PDB file of C-alpha atoms in Angstrom:
ATOM      1  CA  MET C 137      10.891   4.856 -15.910  1.00  0.00           C
ATOM      2  CA  ARG C 138      13.744   3.342 -14.017  1.00  0.00           C
ATOM      3  CA  VAL C 139      13.312   2.148 -10.257  1.00  0.00           C
ATOM      4  CA  LEU C 140      15.646   1.826  -7.361  1.00  0.00           C
ATOM      5  CA  ASP C 141      14.377  -0.434  -5.168  1.00  0.00           C
ATOM      6  CA  LEU C 142      15.813   0.193  -1.488  1.00  0.00           C
ATOM      7  CA  PHE C 143      14.908  -2.121   1.221  1.00  0.00           C
ATOM      8  CA  SER C 144      14.025  -4.796  -1.337  1.00  0.00           C
ATOM      9  CA  GLY C 145      13.014  -7.783   0.755  1.00  0.00           C
ATOM     10  CA  ILE C 146      12.399 -10.470  -1.750  1.00  0.00           C
ATOM     11  CA  GLY C 147      11.189  -7.675  -5.049  1.00  0.00           C
ATOM     12  CA  GLY C 148       7.556  -7.606  -4.255  1.00  0.00           C
ATOM     13  CA  PHE C 149       7.589  -3.423  -5.280  1.00  0.00           C
ATOM     14  CA  SER C 150       9.610  -3.726  -8.001  1.00  0.00           C
ATOM     15  CA  LEU C 151       7.538  -6.657  -9.300  1.00  0.00           C
ATOM     16  CA  GLY C 152       4.101  -4.819  -9.629  1.00  0.00           C
ATOM     17  CA  LEU C 153       6.504  -1.465 -10.622  1.00  0.00           C
ATOM     18  CA  GLU C 154       7.689  -4.063 -13.981  1.00  0.00           C
ATOM     19  CA  ARG C 155       3.864  -5.015 -14.411  1.00  0.00           C
ATOM     20  CA  ALA C 156       2.975  -1.657 -14.574  1.00  0.00           C
ATOM     21  CA  GLY C 157       6.157  -1.402 -17.798  1.00  0.00           C
ATOM     22  CA  MET C 158       9.137  -0.540 -15.374  1.00  0.00           C
ATOM     23  CA  GLU C 159      12.553  -1.624 -15.259  1.00  0.00           C
ATOM     24  CA  THR C 160      13.972  -2.036 -11.733  1.00  0.00           C
ATOM     25  CA  VAL C 161      17.984  -0.956 -12.594  1.00  0.00           C
ATOM     26  CA  ALA C 162      18.674  -1.910  -8.554  1.00  0.00           C
ATOM     27  CA  PHE C 163      18.094  -3.010  -5.408  1.00  0.00           C
ATOM     28  CA  CYS C 164      19.597  -2.731  -2.084  1.00  0.00           C
ATOM     29  CA  GLU C 165      18.964  -4.988   0.395  1.00  0.00           C
ATOM     30  CA  ILE C 166      20.968  -5.871   3.596  1.00  0.00           C
ATOM     31  CA  GLU C 167      19.453 -10.065   4.320  1.00  0.00           C
ATOM     32  CA  PRO C 168      21.375 -12.125   2.638  1.00  0.00           C
ATOM     33  CA  PHE C 169      19.215 -14.604   1.616  1.00  0.00           C
ATOM     34  CA  CYS C 170      16.997 -11.600   0.257  1.00  0.00           C
ATOM     35  CA  ARG C 171      19.608 -11.093  -1.987  1.00  0.00           C
ATOM     36  CA  ARG C 172      19.900 -14.236  -2.806  1.00  0.00           C
ATOM     37  CA  VAL C 173      15.991 -14.390  -4.279  1.00  0.00           C
ATOM     38  CA  LEU C 174      16.970 -10.626  -5.875  1.00  0.00           C
ATOM     39  CA  ALA C 175      19.628 -12.553  -8.192  1.00  0.00           C
ATOM     40  CA  LYS C 176      17.800 -15.186  -8.637  1.00  0.00           C
ATOM     41  CA  HIS C 177      15.256 -13.130 -10.500  1.00  0.00           C
ATOM     42  CA  TRP C 178      16.763 -10.358 -11.258  1.00  0.00           C
ATOM     43  CA  PRO C 179      19.770 -11.622 -13.043  1.00  0.00           C
ATOM     44  CA  GLY C 180      22.123  -8.458 -13.603  1.00  0.00           C
ATOM     45  CA  VAL C 181      20.699  -5.750 -11.797  1.00  0.00           C
ATOM     46  CA  PRO C 182      22.638  -4.658  -8.704  1.00  0.00           C
ATOM     47  CA  ILE C 183      22.467  -5.615  -5.550  1.00  0.00           C
ATOM     48  CA  TYR C 184      23.658  -3.406  -3.010  1.00  0.00           C
ATOM     49  CA  GLU C 185      24.015  -4.447   0.450  1.00  0.00           C
ATOM     50  CA  ASP C 186      23.463  -1.522   2.843  1.00  0.00           C
ATOM     51  CA  VAL C 187      21.766   2.007   2.682  1.00  0.00           C
ATOM     52  CA  ARG C 188      23.846   3.328   4.485  1.00  0.00           C
ATOM     53  CA  GLU C 189      26.993   3.276   2.628  1.00  0.00           C
ATOM     54  CA  LEU C 190      25.053   3.899  -0.985  1.00  0.00           C
ATOM     55  CA  THR C 191      24.607   6.743  -3.080  1.00  0.00           C
ATOM     56  CA  ALA C 192      24.003   8.569  -5.994  1.00  0.00           C
ATOM     57  CA  ASP C 193      27.799   9.174  -6.379  1.00  0.00           C
ATOM     58  CA  ARG C 194      28.634   5.334  -6.524  1.00  0.00           C
ATOM     59  CA  LEU C 195      24.870   4.745  -8.697  1.00  0.00           C
ATOM     60  CA  VAL C 196      26.540   6.856 -11.406  1.00  0.00           C
ATOM     61  CA  SER C 197      30.267   5.331 -11.081  1.00  0.00           C
ATOM     62  CA  ASP C 198      28.677   1.861 -11.162  1.00  0.00           C
ATOM     63  CA  GLY C 199      26.628   2.329 -14.503  1.00  0.00           C
ATOM     64  CA  VAL C 200      23.481   2.610 -12.631  1.00  0.00           C
ATOM     65  CA  GLY C 201      21.337   5.748 -14.075  1.00  0.00           C
ATOM     66  CA  PRO C 202      19.012   7.742 -14.475  1.00  0.00           C
ATOM     67  CA  ILE C 203      16.659   7.181 -11.894  1.00  0.00           C
ATOM     68  CA  ASP C 204      13.263   8.009 -11.995  1.00  0.00           C
ATOM     69  CA  VAL C 205      11.557   5.997  -8.984  1.00  0.00           C
ATOM     70  CA  ILE C 206      12.689   4.831  -5.497  1.00  0.00           C
ATOM     71  CA  CYS C 207      10.833   3.006  -3.727  1.00  0.00           C
ATOM     72  CA  GLY C 208      10.949   0.946  -0.520  1.00  0.00           C
ATOM     73  CA  GLY C 209       9.694   0.313   2.484  1.00  0.00           C
ATOM     74  CA  PHE C 210      11.659   0.636   5.874  1.00  0.00           C
ATOM     75  CA  PRO C 211      12.142  -1.006   8.524  1.00  0.00           C
ATOM     76  CA  CYS C 212       8.270  -1.513  10.630  1.00  0.00           C
ATOM     77  CA  GLN C 213      10.059  -2.901  13.656  1.00  0.00           C
ATOM     78  CA  ASP C 214       9.859   0.102  15.528  1.00  0.00           C
ATOM     79  CA  ILE C 215       6.837   1.776  14.939  1.00  0.00           C
ATOM     80  CA  SER C 216       4.942  -1.302  14.343  1.00  0.00           C
ATOM     81  CA  THR C 217       2.521  -2.461  17.435  1.00  0.00           C
ATOM     82  CA  ALA C 218       4.756  -5.626  17.806  1.00  0.00           C
ATOM     83  CA  GLY C 219       7.849  -3.255  18.734  1.00  0.00           C
ATOM     84  CA  MET C 220       8.569  -1.520  20.591  1.00  0.00           C
ATOM     85  CA  GLY C 221       6.905   1.969  19.850  1.00  0.00           C
ATOM     86  CA  VAL C 222      10.775   4.487  19.978  1.00  0.00           C
ATOM     87  CA  GLY C 223       9.258   5.118  15.890  1.00  0.00           C
ATOM     88  CA  LEU C 224      12.004   6.930  13.895  1.00  0.00           C
ATOM     89  CA  SER C 225      14.335   7.444  16.613  1.00  0.00           C
ATOM     90  CA  GLY C 226      14.652   3.493  16.284  1.00  0.00           C
ATOM     91  CA  GLU C 227      17.992   1.709  15.127  1.00  0.00           C
ATOM     92  CA  ARG C 228      15.327   0.517  12.586  1.00  0.00           C
ATOM     93  CA  SER C 229      12.739   2.497  11.507  1.00  0.00           C
ATOM     94  CA  GLY C 230      15.755   5.703  11.932  1.00  0.00           C
ATOM     95  CA  LEU C 231      16.989   4.556   8.485  1.00  0.00           C
ATOM     96  CA  TRP C 232      13.930   6.859   7.124  1.00  0.00           C
ATOM     97  CA  ARG C 233      16.909   9.129   6.976  1.00  0.00           C
ATOM     98  CA  GLU C 234      18.607   6.668   4.486  1.00  0.00           C
ATOM     99  CA  PHE C 235      15.464   6.764   2.520  1.00  0.00           C
ATOM    100  CA  ARG C 236      15.040  10.363   2.356  1.00  0.00           C
ATOM    101  CA  ARG C 237      19.229  11.505   1.692  1.00  0.00           C
ATOM    102  CA  LEU C 238      18.911   8.968  -1.498  1.00  0.00           C
ATOM    103  CA  ILE C 239      16.244  11.256  -2.393  1.00  0.00           C
ATOM    104  CA  GLU C 240      18.150  13.961  -1.819  1.00  0.00           C
ATOM    105  CA  GLU C 241      20.557  13.018  -3.827  1.00  0.00           C
ATOM    106  CA  ILE C 242      19.668  10.918  -6.832  1.00  0.00           C
ATOM    107  CA  ARG C 243      15.829  13.569  -7.023  1.00  0.00           C
ATOM    108  CA  PRO C 244      14.000  11.314  -8.767  1.00  0.00           C
ATOM    109  CA  ARG C 245      10.002  11.790 -10.837  1.00  0.00           C
ATOM    110  CA  PHE C 246       8.843   9.705  -7.565  1.00  0.00           C
ATOM    111  CA  ALA C 247       9.597   7.905  -3.873  1.00  0.00           C
ATOM    112  CA  VAL C 248       7.676   5.244  -3.459  1.00  0.00           C
ATOM    113  CA  ILE C 249       7.578   4.432   0.040  1.00  0.00           C
ATOM    114  CA  GLU C 250       5.936   2.273   1.925  1.00  0.00           C
ATOM    115  CA  ASN C 251       5.768   1.316   6.113  1.00  0.00           C
ATOM    116  CA  VAL C 252       2.543   0.292   8.681  1.00  0.00           C
ATOM    117  CA  SER C 253      -0.201   1.734   9.911  1.00  0.00           C
ATOM    118  CA  ARG C 254       1.123   2.839  13.129  1.00  0.00           C
ATOM    119  CA  LEU C 255       3.137   5.608  11.422  1.00  0.00           C
ATOM    120  CA  ARG C 256       0.388   7.401  11.361  1.00  0.00           C
ATOM    121  CA  SER C 257       1.502   8.335  14.991  1.00  0.00           C
ATOM    122  CA  LYS C 258       4.527   7.093  15.412  1.00  0.00           C
ATOM    123  CA  GLY C 259       6.586   9.876  12.148  1.00  0.00           C
ATOM    124  CA  LEU C 260       4.514  10.058   9.969  1.00  0.00           C
ATOM    125  CA  GLU C 261       5.251  14.197   9.718  1.00  0.00           C
ATOM    126  CA  ASP C 262       8.258  13.767  10.261  1.00  0.00           C
ATOM    127  CA  ILE C 263       8.458  11.701   6.607  1.00  0.00           C
ATOM    128  CA  LEU C 264       6.236  14.295   5.295  1.00  0.00           C
ATOM    129  CA  GLY C 265       8.004  17.706   6.235  1.00  0.00           C
ATOM    130  CA  GLY C 266      11.588  15.711   5.328  1.00  0.00           C
ATOM    131  CA  ILE C 267      10.064  15.010   1.176  1.00  0.00           C
ATOM    132  CA  SER C 268       8.225  18.936   1.795  1.00  0.00           C
ATOM    133  CA  SER C 269      12.257  20.017   3.394  1.00  0.00           C
ATOM    134  CA  ILE C 270      14.181  18.660   0.038  1.00  0.00           C
ATOM    135  CA  GLY C 271      11.315  19.849  -2.459  1.00  0.00           C
ATOM    136  CA  TYR C 272       8.076  16.386  -2.777  1.00  0.00           C
ATOM    137  CA  ASP C 273       5.045  16.871  -2.484  1.00  0.00           C
ATOM    138  CA  ALA C 274       3.981  13.770  -0.812  1.00  0.00           C
ATOM    139  CA  GLU C 275       0.239  12.563  -0.254  1.00  0.00           C
TER     140      GLU C 275
END
């Protein structure tokens, strides 16, 4: 299975998924340090910088595809107890909408979405509803 790893950090999701037999075909990570780590450990795998600018069409034009799995842990700063607690309406955690947009555009077989436990009271219903509205079952 071919994986698009969003909000990649230094590649924890991809490391685990590759150990399960999957192949990471692209990353998307905004932090320069993390992109350098990804480039070192996954040479030749495309790394996109901004999830807001990434599209299914761009991936296709770059020869990335098909994609079977999209994974990622979108920013938690607006959800976490350490943050201001504004939830998915916050600037960072609101990037969930970009994650959802890409799932809808790409239509992978699976999406693996990770976040902090406080999401249960700060937006989980919106995420489950968003996934359902584009034809996916969520658990």
